[in-house]
Short mmCIF file of C-alpha atoms in Angstrom, two decimals:
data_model
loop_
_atom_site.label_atom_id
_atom_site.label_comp_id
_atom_site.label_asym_id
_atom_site.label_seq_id
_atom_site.Cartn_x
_atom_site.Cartn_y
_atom_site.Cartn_z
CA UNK A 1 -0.88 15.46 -30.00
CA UNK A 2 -2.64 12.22 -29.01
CA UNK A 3 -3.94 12.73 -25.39
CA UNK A 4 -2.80 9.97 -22.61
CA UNK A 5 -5.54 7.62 -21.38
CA UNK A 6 -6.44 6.35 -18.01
CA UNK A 7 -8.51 3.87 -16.23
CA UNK A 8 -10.06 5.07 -12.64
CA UNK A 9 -11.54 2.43 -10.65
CA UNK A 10 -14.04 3.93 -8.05
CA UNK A 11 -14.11 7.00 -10.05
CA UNK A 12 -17.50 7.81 -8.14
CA UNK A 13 -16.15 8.13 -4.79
CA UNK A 14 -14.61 11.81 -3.56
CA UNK A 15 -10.84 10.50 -4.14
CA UNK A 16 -11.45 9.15 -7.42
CA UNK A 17 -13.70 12.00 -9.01
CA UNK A 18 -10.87 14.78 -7.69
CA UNK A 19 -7.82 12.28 -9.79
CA UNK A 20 -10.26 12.24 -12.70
CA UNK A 21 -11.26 16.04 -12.47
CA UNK A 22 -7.35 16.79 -11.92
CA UNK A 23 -6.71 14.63 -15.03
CA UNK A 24 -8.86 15.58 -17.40
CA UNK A 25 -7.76 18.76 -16.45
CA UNK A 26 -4.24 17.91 -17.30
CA UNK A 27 -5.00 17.25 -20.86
CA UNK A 28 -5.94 13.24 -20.42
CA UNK A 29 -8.89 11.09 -21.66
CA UNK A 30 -10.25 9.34 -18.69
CA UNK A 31 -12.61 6.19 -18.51
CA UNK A 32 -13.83 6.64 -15.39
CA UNK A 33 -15.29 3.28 -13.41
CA UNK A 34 -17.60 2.84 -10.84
CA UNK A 35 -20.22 -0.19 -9.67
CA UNK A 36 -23.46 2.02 -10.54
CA UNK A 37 -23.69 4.76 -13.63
CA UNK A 38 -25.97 7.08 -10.86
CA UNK A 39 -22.26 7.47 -9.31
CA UNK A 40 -20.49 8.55 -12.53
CA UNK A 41 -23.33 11.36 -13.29
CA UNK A 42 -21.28 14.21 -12.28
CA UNK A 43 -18.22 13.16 -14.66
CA UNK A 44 -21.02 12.71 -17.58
CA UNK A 45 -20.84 16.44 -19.32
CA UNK A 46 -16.94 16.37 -20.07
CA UNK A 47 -16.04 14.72 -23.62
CA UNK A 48 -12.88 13.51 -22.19
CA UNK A 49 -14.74 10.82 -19.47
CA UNK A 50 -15.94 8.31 -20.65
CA UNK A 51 -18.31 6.48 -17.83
CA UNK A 52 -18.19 2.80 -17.76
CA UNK A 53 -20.43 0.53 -15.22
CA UNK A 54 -17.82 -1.98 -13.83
CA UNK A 55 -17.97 -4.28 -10.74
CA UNK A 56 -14.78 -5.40 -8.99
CA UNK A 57 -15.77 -8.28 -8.44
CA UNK A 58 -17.53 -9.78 -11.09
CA UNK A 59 -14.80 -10.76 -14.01
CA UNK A 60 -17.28 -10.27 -16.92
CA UNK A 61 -18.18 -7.07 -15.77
CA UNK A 62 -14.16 -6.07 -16.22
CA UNK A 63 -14.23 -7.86 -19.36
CA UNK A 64 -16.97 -5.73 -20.85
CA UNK A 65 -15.11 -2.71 -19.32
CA UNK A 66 -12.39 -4.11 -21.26
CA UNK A 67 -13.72 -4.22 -24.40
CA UNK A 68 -15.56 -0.74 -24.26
CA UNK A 69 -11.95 0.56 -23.31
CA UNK A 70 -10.55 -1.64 -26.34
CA UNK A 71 -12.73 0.05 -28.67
CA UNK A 72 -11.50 3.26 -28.15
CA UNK A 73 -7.96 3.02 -27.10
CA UNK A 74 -4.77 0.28 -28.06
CA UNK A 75 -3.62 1.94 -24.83
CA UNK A 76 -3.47 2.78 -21.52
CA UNK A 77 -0.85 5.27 -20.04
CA UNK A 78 -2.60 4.50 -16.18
CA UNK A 79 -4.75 2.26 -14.44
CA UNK A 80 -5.44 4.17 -10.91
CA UNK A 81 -7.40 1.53 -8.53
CA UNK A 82 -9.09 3.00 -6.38
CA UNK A 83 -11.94 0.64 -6.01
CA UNK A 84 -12.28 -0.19 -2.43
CA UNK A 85 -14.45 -0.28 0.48
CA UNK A 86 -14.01 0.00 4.62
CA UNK A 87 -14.34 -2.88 7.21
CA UNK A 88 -14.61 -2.45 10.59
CA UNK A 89 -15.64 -5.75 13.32
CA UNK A 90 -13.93 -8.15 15.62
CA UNK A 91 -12.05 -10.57 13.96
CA UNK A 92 -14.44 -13.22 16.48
CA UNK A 93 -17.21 -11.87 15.54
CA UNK A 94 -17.34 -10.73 11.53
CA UNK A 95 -19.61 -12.87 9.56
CA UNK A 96 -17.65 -14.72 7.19
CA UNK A 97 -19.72 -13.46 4.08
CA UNK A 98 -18.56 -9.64 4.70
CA UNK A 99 -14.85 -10.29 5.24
CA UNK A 100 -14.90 -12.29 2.14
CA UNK A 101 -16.67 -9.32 0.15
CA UNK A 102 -13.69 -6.68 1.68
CA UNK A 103 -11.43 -8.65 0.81
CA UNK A 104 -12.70 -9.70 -2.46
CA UNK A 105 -13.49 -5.63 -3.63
CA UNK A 106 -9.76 -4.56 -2.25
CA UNK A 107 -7.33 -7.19 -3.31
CA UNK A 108 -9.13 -9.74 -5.66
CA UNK A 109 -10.74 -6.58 -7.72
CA UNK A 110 -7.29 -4.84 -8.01
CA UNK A 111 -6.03 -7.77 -9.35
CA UNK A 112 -8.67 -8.45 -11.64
CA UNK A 113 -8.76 -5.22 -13.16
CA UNK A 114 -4.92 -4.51 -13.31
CA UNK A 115 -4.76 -8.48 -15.52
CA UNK A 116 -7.77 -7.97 -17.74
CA UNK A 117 -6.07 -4.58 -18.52
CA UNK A 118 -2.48 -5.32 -18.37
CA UNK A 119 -2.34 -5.91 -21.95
CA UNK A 120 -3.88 -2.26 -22.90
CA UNK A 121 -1.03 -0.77 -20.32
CA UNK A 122 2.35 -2.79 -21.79
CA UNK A 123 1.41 -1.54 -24.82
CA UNK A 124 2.14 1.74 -23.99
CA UNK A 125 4.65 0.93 -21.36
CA UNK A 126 2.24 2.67 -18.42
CA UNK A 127 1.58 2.62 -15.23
CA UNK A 128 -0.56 0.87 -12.52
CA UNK A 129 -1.52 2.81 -9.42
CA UNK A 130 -2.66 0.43 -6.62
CA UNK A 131 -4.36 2.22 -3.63
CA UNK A 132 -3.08 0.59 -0.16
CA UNK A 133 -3.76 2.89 3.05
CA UNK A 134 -1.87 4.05 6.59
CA UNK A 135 -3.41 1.11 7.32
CA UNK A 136 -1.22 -0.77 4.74
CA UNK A 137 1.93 0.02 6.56
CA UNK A 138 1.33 0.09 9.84
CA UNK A 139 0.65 -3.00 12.02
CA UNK A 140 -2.87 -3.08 12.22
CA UNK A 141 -5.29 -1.72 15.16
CA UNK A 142 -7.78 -3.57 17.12
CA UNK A 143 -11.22 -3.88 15.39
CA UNK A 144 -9.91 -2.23 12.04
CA UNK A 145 -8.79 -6.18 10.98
CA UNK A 146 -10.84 -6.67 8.17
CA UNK A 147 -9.57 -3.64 6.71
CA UNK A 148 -5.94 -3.89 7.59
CA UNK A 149 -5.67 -7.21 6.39
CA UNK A 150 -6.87 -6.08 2.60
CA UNK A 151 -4.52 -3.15 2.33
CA UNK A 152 -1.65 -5.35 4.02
CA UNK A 153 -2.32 -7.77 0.88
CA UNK A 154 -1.80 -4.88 -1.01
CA UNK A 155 0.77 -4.10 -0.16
CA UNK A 156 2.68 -7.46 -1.26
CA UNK A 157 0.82 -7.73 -4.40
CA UNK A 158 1.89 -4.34 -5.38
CA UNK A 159 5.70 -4.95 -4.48
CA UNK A 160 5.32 -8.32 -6.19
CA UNK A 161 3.90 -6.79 -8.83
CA UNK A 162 6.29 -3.69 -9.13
CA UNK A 163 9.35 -6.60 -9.61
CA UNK A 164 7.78 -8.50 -12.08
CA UNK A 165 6.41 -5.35 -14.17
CA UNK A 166 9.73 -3.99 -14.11
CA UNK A 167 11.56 -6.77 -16.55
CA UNK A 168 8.52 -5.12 -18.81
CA UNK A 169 9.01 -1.40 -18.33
CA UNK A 170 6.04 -1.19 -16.48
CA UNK A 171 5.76 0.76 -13.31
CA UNK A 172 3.75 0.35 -10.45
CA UNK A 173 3.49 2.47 -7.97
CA UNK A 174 1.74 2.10 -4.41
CA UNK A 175 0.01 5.18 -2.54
CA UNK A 176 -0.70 5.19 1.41
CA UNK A 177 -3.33 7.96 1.95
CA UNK A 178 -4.34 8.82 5.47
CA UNK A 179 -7.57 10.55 6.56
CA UNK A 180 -9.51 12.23 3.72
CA UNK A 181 -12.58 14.12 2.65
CA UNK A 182 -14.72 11.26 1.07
CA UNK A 183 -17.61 9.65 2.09
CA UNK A 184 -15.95 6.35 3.22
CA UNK A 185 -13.99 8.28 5.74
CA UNK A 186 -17.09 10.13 6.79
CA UNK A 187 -19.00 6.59 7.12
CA UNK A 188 -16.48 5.37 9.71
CA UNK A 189 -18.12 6.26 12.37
CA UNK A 190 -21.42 4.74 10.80
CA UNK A 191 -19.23 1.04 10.55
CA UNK A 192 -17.69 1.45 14.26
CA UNK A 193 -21.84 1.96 15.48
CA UNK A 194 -22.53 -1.10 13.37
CA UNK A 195 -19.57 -3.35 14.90
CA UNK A 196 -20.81 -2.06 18.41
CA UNK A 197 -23.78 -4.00 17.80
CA UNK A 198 -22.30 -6.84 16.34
CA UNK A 199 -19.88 -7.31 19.13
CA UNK A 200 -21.58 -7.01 22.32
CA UNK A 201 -18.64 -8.44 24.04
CA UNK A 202 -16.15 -5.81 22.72
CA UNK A 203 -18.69 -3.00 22.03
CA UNK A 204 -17.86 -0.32 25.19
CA UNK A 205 -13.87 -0.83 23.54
CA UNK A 206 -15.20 -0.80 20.09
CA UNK A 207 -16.56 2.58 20.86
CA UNK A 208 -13.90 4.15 22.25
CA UNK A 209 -11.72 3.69 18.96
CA UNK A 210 -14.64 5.50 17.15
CA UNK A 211 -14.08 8.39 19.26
CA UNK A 212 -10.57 8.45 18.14
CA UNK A 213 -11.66 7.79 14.75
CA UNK A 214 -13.69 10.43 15.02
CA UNK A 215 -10.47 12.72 16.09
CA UNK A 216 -8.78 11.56 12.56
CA UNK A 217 -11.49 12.59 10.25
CA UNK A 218 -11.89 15.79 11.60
CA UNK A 219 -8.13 16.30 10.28
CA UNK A 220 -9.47 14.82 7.03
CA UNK A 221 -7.80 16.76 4.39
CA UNK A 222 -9.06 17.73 0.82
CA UNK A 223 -9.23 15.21 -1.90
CA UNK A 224 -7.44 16.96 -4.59
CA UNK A 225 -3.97 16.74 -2.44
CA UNK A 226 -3.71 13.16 -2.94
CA UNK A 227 -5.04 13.26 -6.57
CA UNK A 228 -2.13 15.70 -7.54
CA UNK A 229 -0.03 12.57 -5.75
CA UNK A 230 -1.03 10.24 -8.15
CA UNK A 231 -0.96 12.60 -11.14
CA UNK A 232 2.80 12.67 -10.33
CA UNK A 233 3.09 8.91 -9.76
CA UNK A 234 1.64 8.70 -13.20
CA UNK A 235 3.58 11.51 -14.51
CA UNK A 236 6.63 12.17 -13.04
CA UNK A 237 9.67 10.59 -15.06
CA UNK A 238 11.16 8.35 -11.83
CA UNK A 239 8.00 7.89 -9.38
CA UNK A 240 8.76 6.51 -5.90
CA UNK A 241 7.71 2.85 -5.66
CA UNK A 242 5.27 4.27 -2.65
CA UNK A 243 4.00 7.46 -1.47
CA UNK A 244 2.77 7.93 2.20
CA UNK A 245 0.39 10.85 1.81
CA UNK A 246 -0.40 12.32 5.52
CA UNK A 247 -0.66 9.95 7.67
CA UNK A 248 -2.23 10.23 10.97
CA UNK A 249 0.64 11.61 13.47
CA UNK A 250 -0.53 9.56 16.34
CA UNK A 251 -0.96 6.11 14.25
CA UNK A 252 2.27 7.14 13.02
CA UNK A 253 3.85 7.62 16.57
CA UNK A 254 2.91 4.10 17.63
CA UNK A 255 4.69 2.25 15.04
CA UNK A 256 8.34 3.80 16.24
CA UNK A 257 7.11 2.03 19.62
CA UNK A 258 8.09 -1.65 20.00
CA UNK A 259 5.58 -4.21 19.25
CA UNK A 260 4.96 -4.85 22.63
CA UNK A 261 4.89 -1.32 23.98
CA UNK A 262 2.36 -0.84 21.45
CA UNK A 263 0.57 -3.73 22.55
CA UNK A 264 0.21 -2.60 25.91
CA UNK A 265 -0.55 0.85 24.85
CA UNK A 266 -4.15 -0.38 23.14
CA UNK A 267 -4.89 -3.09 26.17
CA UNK A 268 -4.79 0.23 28.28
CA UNK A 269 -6.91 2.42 26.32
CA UNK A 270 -9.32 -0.17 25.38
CA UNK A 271 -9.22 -1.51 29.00
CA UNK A 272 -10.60 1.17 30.22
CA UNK A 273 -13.02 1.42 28.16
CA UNK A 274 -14.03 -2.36 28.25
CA UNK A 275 -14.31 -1.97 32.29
CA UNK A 276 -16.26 1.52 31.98
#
């Protein structure tokens, strides 16, 4: 029986190495991708990963990713993007370099990965996986901006993409993960102590959110629950178009508020804070 195949974008980080362990586990060949081989070392030992060096956002880097891939495989049953990295600042304040690099790892990578690969996935009439956030649903929080914007953007590309794909028999599936155990949720508090010193202006408010950051990733929950999540997306014989995968309850409670309400609701916490 010929084994599925997969592309995993980020494959080094703690979500991606749980989908690719949980995978390979499952019976599939995975070519696992990351920006630096030192990151793919602990997927290295197991003949079904195959490491590949690949940046995001450099389009002959993909290519050559492509072509390593094309070697070995006419197909792809799954691409799972999870590629991706966090952005925290004012939206005043943000040098214009770094928003352009968030933006250009979390939407412009997706995108270039899922077209260079596209044709290695309708062959086999597969999936594509796009990684959004909590943050790609809900209306987005002071100082968390940069990041909010990316996942909002993936958020239409994915539905956009989901209609199109479908005339091909191609599904595409969104997932919105809340808080958990990887190291870019445990560096949050690292890019809220950055933006604090970015923003002088903003930075007694700016630290106040990190505290409730802080509350969220100590509810951080174990990788391997969201990678069974998208072995089902990739699996299961209907997937949903998108799974929310435990979001935080209190983010969650402000979006049944109205705009407004919810409006006030930050001024007054970060008021406070801003006045100290």
């Amino acid at each position: 029986m010929t084994k599925k195949t997969a592309l995993v974008t980020g494959a080094g980080g703690g979500l991606g190495h749980a989908t690719v362990e949980r995978l390979v586990a499952s019976g599939w060949k995975v070519f696992a991708a990351d920006i630096s081989e030192g990151l793919l070392r602990h997927s290295m030992h197991d003949p079904d990963v195959v490491p590949l060096v690949m940046d995001v956002t450099d389009s002959q880097s993909i290519q050559s990713a492509y072509d390593a891939v094309a070697s070995q495989t006419e197909r792809l049953d799954g691409i799972v993007n999870f590629a991706g990295v966090m952005g925290i600042g004012s939206l005043t304040d943000i040098p214009e370099e770094r928003l352009a690099r968030i933006l250009d790892i979390n939407v412009m990578g997706t995108y270039r990965v899922n077209k260079t690969f596209f044709p290695l996935v309708e062959a086999a009439k597969g999936r594509i996986v796009n990684l959004s956030s909590e943050n790609g649903w809900q209306s987005a929080a002071p100082f968390n901006g940069p990041y909010a914007m990316s996942k909002h953007a993936i958020e239409a590309y994915s539905t956009s993409l989901r209609r199109e794909l479908a005339l091909l028999g191609v599904k595409v599936v969104t997932i919105q993960p809340g808080a958990f155990r990887t190291q870019m949720v445990a560096g949050i508090e690292d890019a809220f102590t950055a933006a604090e010193a970015e923003t002088p202006k903003f930075a007694r408010a700016i630290r106040k959110l990190k505290k409730l950051a802080g509350k969220e990733i100590e509810s951080a929950r174990d990788p391997d629950i969201l990678a069974q999540v998208i072995e089902t997306a990739l699996t299961t014989k209907r997937p949903k178009p998108v799974y929310s995968v435990h979001p935080d309850k209190l983010r969650s409670a402000i979006e049944k508020l109205p705009l407004r309400t919810a409006d006030r609701l930050y001024l007054a916490v970060l008021r406070r804070a801003h006045k100290g």
